[in-house]
Coordinates of C-alpha atoms in Angstrom, one line a residue:
X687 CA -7.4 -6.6 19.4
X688 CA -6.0 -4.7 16.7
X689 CA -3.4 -2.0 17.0
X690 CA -3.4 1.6 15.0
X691 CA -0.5 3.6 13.4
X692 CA 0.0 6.5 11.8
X693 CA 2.5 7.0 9.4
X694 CA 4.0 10.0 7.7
X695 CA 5.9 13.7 8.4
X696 CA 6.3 14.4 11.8
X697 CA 4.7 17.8 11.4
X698 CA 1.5 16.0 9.6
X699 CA 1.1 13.0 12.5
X700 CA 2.6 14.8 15.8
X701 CA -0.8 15.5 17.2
X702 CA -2.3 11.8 16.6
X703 CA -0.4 10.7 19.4
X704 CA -2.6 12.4 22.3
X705 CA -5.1 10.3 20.8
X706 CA -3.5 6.9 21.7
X707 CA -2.1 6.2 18.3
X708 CA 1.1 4.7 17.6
X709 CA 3.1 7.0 14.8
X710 CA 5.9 6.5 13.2
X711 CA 7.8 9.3 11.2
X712 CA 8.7 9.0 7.5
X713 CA 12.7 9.4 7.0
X714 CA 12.2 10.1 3.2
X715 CA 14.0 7.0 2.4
X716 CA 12.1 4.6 0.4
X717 CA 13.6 1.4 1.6
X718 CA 13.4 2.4 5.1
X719 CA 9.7 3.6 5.1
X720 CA 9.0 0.8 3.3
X721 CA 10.6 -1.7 6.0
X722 CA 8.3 0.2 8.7
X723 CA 5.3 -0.4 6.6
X724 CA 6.0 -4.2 6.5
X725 CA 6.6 -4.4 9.8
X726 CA 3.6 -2.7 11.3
X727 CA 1.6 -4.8 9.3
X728 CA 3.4 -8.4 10.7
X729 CA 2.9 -6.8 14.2
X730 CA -0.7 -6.9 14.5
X731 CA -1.7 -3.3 13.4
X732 CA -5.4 -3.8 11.8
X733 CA -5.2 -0.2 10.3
X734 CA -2.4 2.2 9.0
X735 CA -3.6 5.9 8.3
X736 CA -0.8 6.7 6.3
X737 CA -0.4 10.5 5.0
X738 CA -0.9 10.5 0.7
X739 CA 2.4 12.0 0.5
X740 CA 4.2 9.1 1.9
X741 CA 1.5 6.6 0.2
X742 CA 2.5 8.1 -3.1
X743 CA 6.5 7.2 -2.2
X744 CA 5.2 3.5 -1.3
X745 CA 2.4 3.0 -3.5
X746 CA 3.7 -0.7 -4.7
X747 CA 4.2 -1.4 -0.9
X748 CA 0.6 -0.4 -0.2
X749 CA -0.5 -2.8 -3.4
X750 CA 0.7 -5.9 -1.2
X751 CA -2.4 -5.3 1.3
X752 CA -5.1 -4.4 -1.1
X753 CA -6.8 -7.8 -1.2
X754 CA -6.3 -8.5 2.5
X755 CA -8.2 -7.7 5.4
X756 CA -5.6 -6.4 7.6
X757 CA -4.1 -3.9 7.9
X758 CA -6.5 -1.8 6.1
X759 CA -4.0 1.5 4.4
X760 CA -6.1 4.7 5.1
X761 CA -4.5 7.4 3.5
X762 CA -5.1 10.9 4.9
X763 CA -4.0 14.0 4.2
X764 CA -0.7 15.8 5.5
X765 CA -0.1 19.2 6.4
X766 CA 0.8 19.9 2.5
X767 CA -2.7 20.1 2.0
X768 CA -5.4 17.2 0.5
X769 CA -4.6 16.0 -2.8
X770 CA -7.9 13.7 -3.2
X771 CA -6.4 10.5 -2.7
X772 CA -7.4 9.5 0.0
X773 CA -11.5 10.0 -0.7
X774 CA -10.6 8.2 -4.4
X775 CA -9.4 5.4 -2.2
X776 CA -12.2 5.2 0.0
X777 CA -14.6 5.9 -2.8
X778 CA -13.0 2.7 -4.5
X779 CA -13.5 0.1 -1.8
X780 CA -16.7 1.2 -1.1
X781 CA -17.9 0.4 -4.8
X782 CA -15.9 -2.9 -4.6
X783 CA -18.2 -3.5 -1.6
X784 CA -21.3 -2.8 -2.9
X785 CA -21.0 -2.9 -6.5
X786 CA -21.7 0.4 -6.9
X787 CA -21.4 4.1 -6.3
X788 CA -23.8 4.9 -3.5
X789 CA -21.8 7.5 -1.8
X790 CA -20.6 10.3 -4.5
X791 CA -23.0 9.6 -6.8
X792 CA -22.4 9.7 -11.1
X793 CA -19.8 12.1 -11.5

């Protein structure tokens, strides 16, 4: 069975932990966050929410899993407020998937 993390502020992934999740704090240093990143994903963690703030620090970190199945990089939004990301990103597998846009429609 796969594990889940959260990644990102504390103030954005605090409450995720009542839920059972494992979460792990940025420290707003790239090479650091990026070490965690890498590491939760050799420790058997099927799927990282990760906040679009931090994505946007580790974005070539986050390129390394695109064309795996695990983990799967779920980007959600922080308490800085939603800056679309993370529906672009769903939006985009979901038409890899498919083949097409079924959810949004044309826009």
């Amino acid at each position: 069975m796969y594990k889940i993390a959260v990644m990102g502020d504390y103030d954005s992934i605090y409450g995720f932990a009542t839920l059972g999740l494992d979460t792990f704090s940025a420290t707003g240093d790239h090479e650091e966050d990026a070490k965690t990143l890498r590491r939760l994903a050799d420790s058997g963690y099927g799927i990282i929410y990760m906040t679009e703030a931090l994505a946007e620090t580790l974005q070539k970190e986050i390129a390394r899993f695109a064309g795996s199945m695990t983990p799967a990089v779920i980007l959600i939004p922080g308490v800085q407020g939603d800056t679309g990301r993370g529906v672009a990103s769903v939006k985009k597998s979901v038409e890899q998937a498919v083949g097409s846009d079924i959810l949004f429609g044309n826009q």
